Tab-separated table of C-alpha atoms in Angstrom:
chain	number	residue	atom	x	y	z
A	1	MET	CA	11.295	-42.735	-1.783
A	2	SER	CA	8.131	-41.870	-4.296
A	3	GLY	CA	8.464	-39.198	-6.550
A	4	ALA	CA	6.250	-36.652	-5.025
A	5	GLY	CA	7.994	-37.721	-1.800
A	6	ARG	CA	11.514	-36.405	-3.038
A	7	GLU	CA	9.659	-33.316	-5.023
A	8	SER	CA	8.432	-32.414	-1.369
A	9	CYS	CA	11.504	-32.623	0.252
A	10	LYS	CA	13.293	-30.446	-2.512
A	11	SER	CA	10.515	-27.948	-2.353
A	12	SER	CA	11.127	-27.962	1.477
A	13	GLU	CA	14.937	-27.559	1.424
A	14	MET	CA	14.535	-24.776	-0.939
A	15	VAL	CA	12.040	-22.776	1.155
A	16	LYS	CA	14.549	-23.284	4.043
A	17	ALA	CA	17.414	-22.168	2.091
A	18	ALA	CA	16.195	-19.544	0.725
A	19	ALA	CA	14.940	-18.092	4.150
A	20	HIS	CA	18.469	-18.386	5.207
A	21	GLY	CA	20.134	-16.692	2.722
A	22	PHE	CA	17.641	-13.649	1.525
A	23	PHE	CA	19.134	-10.872	3.552
A	24	ASP	CA	22.939	-11.748	3.241
A	25	PHE	CA	23.557	-9.741	0.318
A	26	ILE	CA	21.517	-6.517	1.568
A	27	MET	CA	22.911	-3.586	2.788
A	28	LYS	CA	21.917	-2.713	6.439
A	29	ILE	CA	20.302	0.178	7.207
A	30	LYS	CA	22.031	1.817	9.870
A	31	ASN	CA	21.993	5.450	12.022
A	32	VAL	CA	19.136	7.146	10.425
A	33	PHE	CA	17.109	7.787	13.618
A	34	ASP	CA	18.585	11.384	13.743
A	35	GLU	CA	17.706	11.886	9.964
A	36	ILE	CA	14.436	10.915	10.828
A	37	PHE	CA	13.316	12.743	13.573
A	38	SER	CA	15.583	15.882	12.438
A	39	MET	CA	13.732	18.943	12.236
A	40	GLU	CA	14.451	19.743	8.795
A	41	ASN	CA	12.907	16.237	7.343
A	42	LEU	CA	9.947	16.565	10.356
A	43	TYR	CA	9.183	20.195	8.763
A	44	ALA	CA	9.059	18.007	5.223
A	45	ALA	CA	6.698	15.305	6.627
A	46	LEU	CA	4.220	17.909	7.958
A	47	GLN	CA	3.840	19.195	4.368
A	48	ASP	CA	3.534	15.759	2.971
A	49	ALA	CA	1.188	15.130	5.841
A	50	SER	CA	-0.831	18.143	5.218
A	51	ARG	CA	-1.114	17.834	1.169
A	52	GLY	CA	-4.960	17.313	0.455
A	53	ARG	CA	-6.149	17.800	4.053
A	54	ARG	CA	-5.061	21.551	4.427
A	55	TYR	CA	-8.303	22.549	5.736
A	56	LYS	CA	-8.851	19.739	8.208
A	57	TRP	CA	-9.572	21.124	11.226
A	58	ASP	CA	-6.364	18.992	13.044
A	59	VAL	CA	-4.382	19.889	10.267
A	60	LEU	CA	-5.286	23.822	10.503
A	61	ILE	CA	-4.175	23.474	14.531
A	62	PHE	CA	-1.400	21.767	14.273
A	63	ASN	CA	0.232	24.006	11.205
A	64	PHE	CA	-0.983	27.344	13.573
A	65	ASP	CA	2.131	26.488	15.584
A	66	ALA	CA	3.640	24.199	13.645
A	67	TRP	CA	7.299	24.623	15.101
A	68	THR	CA	6.338	24.540	18.405
A	69	ASN	CA	4.290	21.160	17.699
A	70	LEU	CA	7.039	19.567	15.622
A	71	LYS	CA	9.626	20.341	18.505
A	72	ASP	CA	7.466	19.093	20.965
A	73	LEU	CA	6.676	16.183	18.828
A	74	ARG	CA	10.524	15.307	18.301
A	75	ASP	CA	11.479	15.870	22.003
A	76	GLU	CA	8.828	13.411	22.910
A	77	ILE	CA	10.551	10.789	20.539
A	78	TYR	CA	13.491	11.440	21.502
A	79	ALA	CA	12.787	10.753	25.404
A	80	GLY	CA	11.412	7.642	24.382
A	81	LYS	CA	7.618	8.625	25.345
A	82	TYR	CA	6.051	8.732	21.909
A	83	ARG	CA	3.153	6.280	21.659
A	84	ILE	CA	0.223	6.442	19.151
A	85	ASP	CA	-2.695	6.915	21.773
A	86	LYS	CA	-5.302	5.805	19.834
A	87	TYR	CA	-7.109	5.075	16.504
A	88	HIS	CA	-10.738	6.062	14.870
A	89	LEU	CA	-11.789	3.110	13.059
A	90	PHE	CA	-14.622	2.702	10.469
A	91	TYR	CA	-15.729	0.788	7.407
A	92	VAL	CA	-15.571	1.466	3.730
A	93	ASN	CA	-17.258	-0.783	0.805
A	94	GLU	CA	-14.904	0.059	-2.118
A	95	PRO	CA	-14.010	-2.512	-3.474
A	96	LYS	CA	-15.116	-4.655	-0.721
A	97	LYS	CA	-15.735	-4.301	3.297
A	98	ARG	CA	-12.699	-2.772	4.985
A	99	LEU	CA	-12.141	-1.489	8.618
A	100	ILE	CA	-9.937	1.250	8.372
A	101	MET	CA	-8.250	2.674	11.505
A	102	SER	CA	-7.246	6.055	11.213
A	103	ILE	CA	-4.515	7.987	13.811
A	104	SER	CA	-4.680	11.474	14.789
A	105	PHE	CA	-2.622	14.365	12.553
A	106	ARG	CA	0.632	14.363	14.791
A	107	HIS	CA	0.643	10.475	14.602
A	108	ARG	CA	1.105	11.302	10.335
A	109	VAL	CA	3.731	13.379	10.725
A	110	VAL	CA	5.612	11.065	12.396
A	111	GLN	CA	4.836	8.265	9.692
A	112	TRP	CA	5.715	10.757	7.074
A	113	ALA	CA	8.977	11.316	8.371
A	114	ILE	CA	9.722	7.677	8.643
A	115	TYR	CA	8.544	6.938	5.503
A	116	ARG	CA	10.816	9.869	3.801
A	117	VAL	CA	13.695	8.187	4.670
A	118	LEU	CA	13.151	4.467	4.685
A	119	ASN	CA	10.863	3.953	1.920
A	120	PRO	CA	13.369	4.872	-0.727
A	121	ILE	CA	16.339	2.701	0.918
A	122	PHE	CA	13.777	-0.158	0.802
A	123	THR	CA	12.411	0.332	-2.474
A	124	LYS	CA	16.050	0.178	-4.096
A	125	SER	CA	16.189	-3.576	-3.295
A	126	TYR	CA	12.555	-4.154	-4.211
A	127	ILE	CA	12.620	-6.298	-7.686
A	128	GLU	CA	11.653	-4.522	-10.808
A	129	ASP	CA	8.194	-5.933	-11.087
A	130	SER	CA	6.784	-5.401	-7.640
A	131	TYR	CA	4.484	-2.530	-7.864
A	132	GLY	CA	1.812	-0.352	-5.709
A	133	CYS	CA	2.744	1.618	-3.084
A	134	ILE	CA	6.008	2.689	-4.617
A	135	ASN	CA	6.346	5.959	-6.468
A	136	GLY	CA	6.041	5.381	-10.277
A	137	ARG	CA	4.975	1.954	-10.028
A	138	GLY	CA	1.117	1.961	-9.502
A	139	ALA	CA	-1.729	-0.187	-11.097
A	140	LEU	CA	-1.673	1.623	-14.539
A	141	SER	CA	2.094	0.913	-14.356
A	142	ALA	CA	1.764	-2.636	-13.232
A	143	MET	CA	-1.214	-3.186	-16.271
A	144	LYS	CA	1.197	-1.975	-18.659
A	145	ARG	CA	3.723	-4.476	-17.936
A	146	LEU	CA	1.734	-7.331	-17.792
A	147	LYS	CA	0.085	-6.519	-21.044
A	148	TYR	CA	3.718	-6.077	-22.723
A	149	TRP	CA	4.541	-9.498	-21.302
A	150	VAL	CA	1.334	-11.031	-22.916
A	151	ASP	CA	1.815	-9.327	-26.130
A	152	GLN	CA	5.255	-10.796	-26.285
A	153	ILE	CA	3.986	-14.542	-25.482
A	154	GLY	CA	1.304	-13.774	-27.903
A	155	ARG	CA	3.573	-14.133	-30.729
A	156	LYS	CA	5.717	-17.435	-29.470
A	157	PRO	CA	4.335	-20.779	-30.321
A	158	GLY	CA	2.226	-23.075	-27.939
A	159	ASN	CA	-0.522	-22.395	-25.411
A	160	TRP	CA	0.414	-19.848	-21.944
A	161	TYR	CA	-0.923	-20.216	-19.013
A	162	PHE	CA	-1.193	-17.877	-16.015
A	163	LEU	CA	-1.215	-18.521	-12.106
A	164	LYS	CA	-2.613	-16.107	-10.228
A	165	ILE	CA	-1.863	-16.262	-6.611
A	166	ASP	CA	-4.105	-14.227	-3.954
A	167	ILE	CA	-3.093	-13.983	0.043
A	168	SER	CA	-5.713	-14.428	2.192
A	169	LYS	CA	-6.862	-11.301	3.942
A	170	TYR	CA	-3.500	-9.849	3.578
A	171	PHE	CA	-3.281	-6.491	5.822
A	172	TYR	CA	-5.576	-8.567	8.653
A	173	ARG	CA	-3.431	-11.722	8.986
A	174	VAL	CA	0.382	-10.208	8.760
A	175	SER	CA	2.157	-11.787	11.527
A	176	HIS	CA	3.940	-9.451	13.632
A	177	ARG	CA	6.681	-11.254	14.657
A	178	ALA	CA	7.516	-12.401	11.055
A	179	LEU	CA	7.586	-8.763	10.055
A	180	LYS	CA	9.477	-7.729	13.240
A	181	ARG	CA	12.256	-10.139	11.947
A	182	ILE	CA	12.631	-8.634	8.429
A	183	LEU	CA	12.981	-5.443	9.786
A	184	ALA	CA	15.492	-6.617	12.247
A	185	LYS	CA	17.402	-8.098	9.182
A	186	LYS	CA	17.480	-5.117	7.712
A	187	ILE	CA	17.488	-2.506	10.418
A	188	LYS	CA	20.681	-2.152	12.650
A	189	ASP	CA	19.318	1.104	14.754
A	190	LYS	CA	17.865	0.213	17.984
A	191	ARG	CA	15.757	3.353	18.496
A	192	LEU	CA	14.777	2.829	15.008
A	193	LEU	CA	13.328	-0.591	15.831
A	194	ASP	CA	12.083	0.206	19.098
A	195	LEU	CA	9.688	2.802	17.704
A	196	LEU	CA	8.581	0.744	14.658
A	197	TYR	CA	7.900	-2.047	17.064
A	198	GLY	CA	5.902	0.294	19.384
A	199	ILE	CA	4.085	1.097	16.022
A	200	ILE	CA	3.602	-2.931	15.228
A	201	ASP	CA	2.634	-4.060	18.720
A	202	TYR	CA	0.223	-1.344	19.435
A	203	ASP	CA	-2.084	-2.573	22.409
A	204	GLY	CA	-4.803	-0.679	22.192
A	205	GLN	CA	-7.031	-2.091	19.365
A	206	GLY	CA	-6.417	-5.649	17.951
A	207	PHE	CA	-5.426	-5.539	13.962
A	208	GLY	CA	-5.845	-9.123	13.003
A	209	LEU	CA	-8.746	-11.409	11.798
A	210	PRO	CA	-8.748	-15.193	13.381
A	211	LEU	CA	-8.342	-17.926	10.548
A	212	GLY	CA	-11.513	-17.544	8.302
A	213	ALA	CA	-13.197	-14.359	9.935
A	214	LYS	CA	-14.464	-11.659	7.645
A	215	PRO	CA	-13.932	-7.881	8.380
A	216	GLY	CA	-17.690	-6.979	8.662
A	217	GLU	CA	-18.508	-10.144	10.571
A	218	THR	CA	-16.055	-9.455	13.424
A	219	ALA	CA	-16.660	-7.021	16.216
A	220	PRO	CA	-13.073	-4.574	17.059
A	221	GLU	CA	-13.290	-6.015	20.456
A	222	ASP	CA	-12.450	-9.556	19.126
A	223	MET	CA	-9.749	-8.562	16.107
A	224	LEU	CA	-6.395	-10.430	17.408
A	225	PHE	CA	-3.059	-8.392	18.870
A	226	ASP	CA	-0.379	-10.518	17.275
A	227	VAL	CA	-1.255	-10.208	13.532
A	228	GLY	CA	-2.531	-7.697	11.117
A	229	MET	CA	-1.473	-4.040	10.426
A	230	PRO	CA	-4.383	-1.220	10.450
A	231	ILE	CA	-5.331	-0.535	7.147
A	232	GLY	CA	-5.059	2.745	6.064
A	233	ASN	CA	-1.845	3.852	7.483
A	234	LEU	CA	0.988	5.221	5.544
A	235	MET	CA	3.661	2.902	7.423
A	236	SER	CA	0.971	0.038	6.999
A	237	GLN	CA	1.617	0.172	3.470
A	238	THR	CA	5.604	0.392	3.941
A	239	PHE	CA	5.456	-2.721	5.800
A	240	ALA	CA	3.052	-4.889	3.379
A	241	ASN	CA	5.757	-3.994	0.645
A	242	LEU	CA	8.765	-5.084	2.610
A	243	TYR	CA	6.869	-8.204	4.194
A	244	LEU	CA	6.079	-9.513	0.562
A	245	ASP	CA	9.710	-8.659	-0.938
A	246	THR	CA	10.709	-11.712	0.451
A	247	LEU	CA	8.381	-13.900	-1.735
A	248	ASP	CA	9.466	-11.904	-4.748
A	249	GLN	CA	13.203	-12.577	-3.775
A	250	PHE	CA	12.018	-16.218	-3.300
A	251	CYS	CA	10.227	-16.401	-6.801
A	252	LYS	CA	12.784	-14.594	-8.712
A	253	ARG	CA	16.165	-15.719	-6.998
A	254	THR	CA	15.497	-19.226	-5.890
A	255	LEU	CA	13.018	-20.445	-8.226
A	256	ARG	CA	14.167	-18.552	-10.963
A	257	ILE	CA	10.853	-17.397	-12.385
A	258	HIS	CA	10.972	-14.848	-15.453
A	259	TYR	CA	7.389	-14.055	-15.951
A	260	TYR	CA	6.314	-13.054	-12.448
A	261	ILE	CA	4.597	-9.735	-10.863
A	262	ARG	CA	3.069	-8.677	-8.158
A	263	TYR	CA	0.670	-5.904	-7.044
A	264	MET	CA	0.489	-6.039	-3.336
A	265	ASP	CA	-0.699	-8.949	-2.424
A	266	ASP	CA	-1.545	-10.069	-6.231
A	267	VAL	CA	0.902	-12.336	-8.018
A	268	ILE	CA	0.598	-13.343	-11.727
A	269	ILE	CA	3.231	-15.884	-13.016
A	270	LEU	CA	2.933	-16.331	-17.040
A	271	SER	CA	4.249	-19.917	-18.554
A	272	ASP	CA	3.776	-22.141	-21.359
A	273	ASP	CA	4.086	-24.918	-19.082
A	274	LYS	CA	0.968	-25.699	-16.852
A	275	GLU	CA	2.811	-28.585	-14.950
A	276	GLN	CA	5.379	-26.076	-13.675
A	277	LEU	CA	3.167	-23.917	-12.677
A	278	LYS	CA	1.212	-26.611	-10.395
A	279	ARG	CA	4.601	-27.159	-8.992
A	280	TRP	CA	5.362	-23.394	-8.211
A	281	LYS	CA	1.958	-23.198	-6.741
A	282	GLY	CA	2.769	-26.174	-4.116
A	283	VAL	CA	6.532	-24.447	-3.284
A	284	ILE	CA	5.208	-21.139	-3.389
A	285	GLU	CA	2.347	-22.228	-0.736
A	286	GLU	CA	4.790	-24.052	1.473
A	287	PHE	CA	6.951	-20.462	1.529
A	288	VAL	CA	4.014	-18.376	2.340
A	289	GLU	CA	2.645	-20.871	5.389
A	290	LYS	CA	5.998	-21.688	6.570
A	291	GLU	CA	8.094	-18.124	6.628
A	292	LEU	CA	5.644	-15.361	5.795
A	293	GLU	CA	2.476	-17.157	8.290
A	294	LEU	CA	-0.082	-16.756	5.943
A	295	ALA	CA	-2.351	-18.746	3.595
A	296	LEU	CA	-3.302	-18.971	0.038
A	297	ASN	CA	-6.843	-17.976	-0.649
A	298	LYS	CA	-9.330	-19.876	-3.118
A	299	LYS	CA	-8.827	-17.026	-5.838
A	300	THR	CA	-5.467	-18.486	-6.666
A	301	CYS	CA	-5.967	-20.662	-9.709
A	302	ILE	CA	-4.315	-21.749	-13.170
A	303	HIS	CA	-5.953	-20.479	-16.371
A	304	PRO	CA	-5.274	-20.050	-20.010
A	305	VAL	CA	-4.036	-16.453	-20.841
A	306	SER	CA	-6.510	-16.638	-23.751
A	307	GLN	CA	-9.349	-16.360	-21.173
A	308	GLY	CA	-8.320	-12.744	-20.118
A	309	ILE	CA	-6.244	-11.933	-16.997
A	310	GLU	CA	-7.748	-10.152	-14.281
A	311	PHE	CA	-5.334	-7.589	-12.452
A	312	VAL	CA	-5.467	-4.741	-10.711
A	313	GLY	CA	-8.798	-3.617	-11.629
A	314	TYR	CA	-8.148	-4.276	-15.690
A	315	ARG	CA	-8.514	-7.815	-17.949
A	316	ILE	CA	-5.947	-8.151	-20.178
A	317	TRP	CA	-5.592	-9.815	-23.658
A	318	SER	CA	-3.097	-9.727	-26.220
A	319	THR	CA	-5.273	-7.732	-28.374
A	320	HIS	CA	-6.984	-5.055	-26.110
A	321	VAL	CA	-7.913	-4.158	-22.621
A	322	THR	CA	-10.687	-3.481	-20.680
A	323	ILE	CA	-11.810	-1.945	-17.221
A	324	ARG	CA	-13.885	-4.088	-15.166
A	325	LYS	CA	-17.128	-2.805	-14.278
A	326	SER	CA	-16.813	-2.339	-10.579
A	327	SER	CA	-13.653	-0.570	-11.475
A	328	SER	CA	-15.334	2.126	-13.577
A	329	LEU	CA	-18.138	2.435	-10.626
A	330	ARG	CA	-15.023	2.982	-8.345
A	331	ILE	CA	-13.647	5.255	-10.409
A	332	ARG	CA	-17.146	7.442	-10.669
A	333	ARG	CA	-17.611	7.077	-6.738
A	334	SER	CA	-14.080	8.461	-5.846
A	335	LEU	CA	-14.766	11.435	-8.173
A	336	ARG	CA	-17.996	12.440	-6.763
A	337	GLY	CA	-16.037	11.825	-3.188
A	338	ILE	CA	-13.578	14.909	-4.430
A	339	ALA	CA	-16.333	16.832	-5.646
A	340	ARG	CA	-17.978	17.138	-1.994
A	341	LYS	CA	-14.397	17.544	-0.307
A	342	TYR	CA	-13.734	20.546	-2.822
A	343	HIS	CA	-17.682	21.971	-1.972
A	344	ASP	CA	-16.766	21.373	1.914
A	345	TYR	CA	-13.529	22.957	1.575
A	346	GLU	CA	-11.387	19.884	2.394
A	347	MET	CA	-9.712	20.122	-0.641
A	348	THR	CA	-7.925	22.441	-2.955
A	349	PHE	CA	-8.465	22.966	-6.528
A	350	GLU	CA	-4.806	22.169	-7.554
A	351	ASP	CA	-5.603	18.772	-4.998
A	352	ALA	CA	-8.972	18.351	-7.085
A	353	ASP	CA	-8.005	18.822	-10.318
A	354	LYS	CA	-4.455	16.458	-9.920
A	355	ARG	CA	-6.554	13.795	-9.229
A	356	PHE	CA	-9.032	14.563	-11.833
A	357	GLN	CA	-6.111	14.477	-14.574
A	358	CYS	CA	-4.856	11.379	-12.979
A	359	TYR	CA	-8.195	9.428	-13.602
A	360	MET	CA	-8.227	10.983	-17.186
A	361	GLY	CA	-4.984	10.183	-18.018
A	362	MET	CA	-5.495	6.419	-16.740
A	363	LEU	CA	-8.766	6.289	-19.390
A	364	GLN	CA	-6.690	6.788	-22.351
A	365	HIS	CA	-4.904	3.298	-21.591
A	366	PHE	CA	-8.171	1.561	-23.114
A	367	ASP	CA	-11.436	1.650	-24.552
A	368	SER	CA	-13.178	4.095	-22.096
A	369	HIS	CA	-14.995	6.477	-24.348
A	370	ASN	CA	-18.514	5.764	-22.610
A	371	LEU	CA	-16.895	6.252	-19.238
A	372	LYS	CA	-15.090	9.270	-19.886
A	373	THR	CA	-18.255	10.842	-21.251
A	374	ALA	CA	-20.082	9.734	-18.285
A	375	ILE	CA	-17.302	11.088	-15.744
A	376	LEU	CA	-17.344	15.089	-17.767
A	377	ASP	CA	-21.058	15.142	-17.483
A	378	GLU	CA	-21.055	13.967	-13.409
A	379	PHE	CA	-17.913	16.113	-12.277
A	380	VAL	CA	-18.348	19.494	-11.380
A	381	LEU	CA	-16.516	21.192	-8.839
A	382	THR	CA	-18.239	24.342	-6.877
A	383	HIS	CA	-17.579	25.501	-3.292
A	384	GLY	CA	-20.182	25.713	-0.590
A	385	ASP	CA	-20.970	28.079	1.930
A	386	ARG	CA	-18.905	28.350	5.170
A	387	ILE	CA	-17.978	30.445	8.105
A	388	PHE	CA	-14.501	30.165	8.863
A	389	THR	CA	-12.868	31.019	12.532
A	390	ALA	CA	-10.570	33.689	13.025
A	391	GLU	CA	-7.867	30.619	13.173
A	392	GLU	CA	-8.526	29.256	10.144
A	393	TYR	CA	-8.813	32.693	8.282
A	394	GLU	CA	-5.671	33.679	9.575
A	395	TYR	CA	-4.221	30.365	8.445
A	396	ILE	CA	-5.658	30.512	4.800
A	397	ILE	CA	-5.648	33.889	4.002
A	398	GLY	CA	-2.443	34.857	5.394
A	399	GLU	CA	-3.745	37.739	7.590
A	400	PRO	CA	-4.991	38.304	10.629
A	401	TYR	CA	-8.752	38.329	10.823
A	402	GLU	CA	-10.435	41.993	11.627
A	403	GLU	CA	-13.842	42.188	12.248
A	404	GLY	CA	-16.103	44.714	9.966
C-alpha cells in the first residue's frame, strides 16, 4: 500500500474511533423535564423572552394574563399536545441574505424554558475555545483569544500558518438524523427528547437547502425537511453549538490540536507546519462529511499568519487589530435599528442604552476613533407619538386606564 493510502486508512480509523468514543465520558442528562416545565422556570423564561420586546403586541397580550397563559401552555406540554403551529418567514441581508424563521411569543417562552436548564449543562462539556451563543464567550472574547495566540507565536521562530475552516451553509444543512443521534446520546429523558424531536422535525415548513443552493434563490416551498434549522430560533443556536461540539472534541481529543478556536461554524487552527495543516484539513473534512453529514466550503484555506487572520468581523495581526468595513457598517445599521425601535416604543431606554454601551465597549479594543465619532453623531434616542390601547396602558403604567 502506498504512503497516501496508509495515511487515508489511518485518518478513517481515527474518525471511526472518535465517533464511537466521544460520548463515553459524558454524564447523561436525566429527569429534567419537570424542572424545565415547572411554573417557576416557565415564569423566569417568560421574563427572558419578554426582554427587549415588552411593547410588542403579542408580548403585551400574553403578559396581561401571564399566569393563566403559562398554565395553559404547561398543560398542553404535559398532555403531549404541544406543537409549533407556524413559522413567519422573512429575509434579512446582514451580513448576507438569510431566510429568518420566526415563531410566535408563546413558543419563544417554551424555548427559553428549555434553554435555561439545558444550555448550562451543555456548556460545561464544551471546550474552552468554543465561542458564540455562550454566555461570556461572544465575538469579542473570541477575537481577544486568537489575538493572544497570534502574539504568542509572533515571538516564536519560524513561519506560522493558519487553517481557516468554514462549513458550507451550516444552519441550512444540519442533518436532523445526526442532530437527534447526538441528543439521544446526551439526554436520557424520553419526554424531553420527544419534545425536542418535534421542534427539529417540524413538518409545516422545510428549513434546509439543497446542495449548492443559496437562500435567496430557493423558494420556501422548495426547502428540505430532513436537514436545516430555523435561523433566528433560540433552540437553533443551542443545537448549533452542540452539533459542532463533536468536531471540537475530535480536534482537541483525537487530533490533539493546541491552537484551535471555533466561533459557531468558523474554525481557525494555527501551526508552524504547513504540511501538518494540510493533513489536518483532510482528516477534518472526512469527519465533517461522514459523522456530521456536512461539507466544507471554498472559504476553507491555508495562509501565512503574517497576512492577517479574518475572524468574527476583525482582521488580526500580532501588532494590531482592525475591523472589517462590512462590520462597521453593520454596527451603524444595528444602532439605527435600535433608535427606530425606541422611537416606536418597541424597546425601553434601558435596553437601548445597554445595546449602545455594548458596542461602545467593543470599539475600545481596536483603532476605531473615526467609527466612534460617526456613531456619536448619528445615535439619538427620541420617542414618537403613539396612542395606546387601554390594555397596553394598564400593562405599561400599572394602573387602570380612566377616560378624561
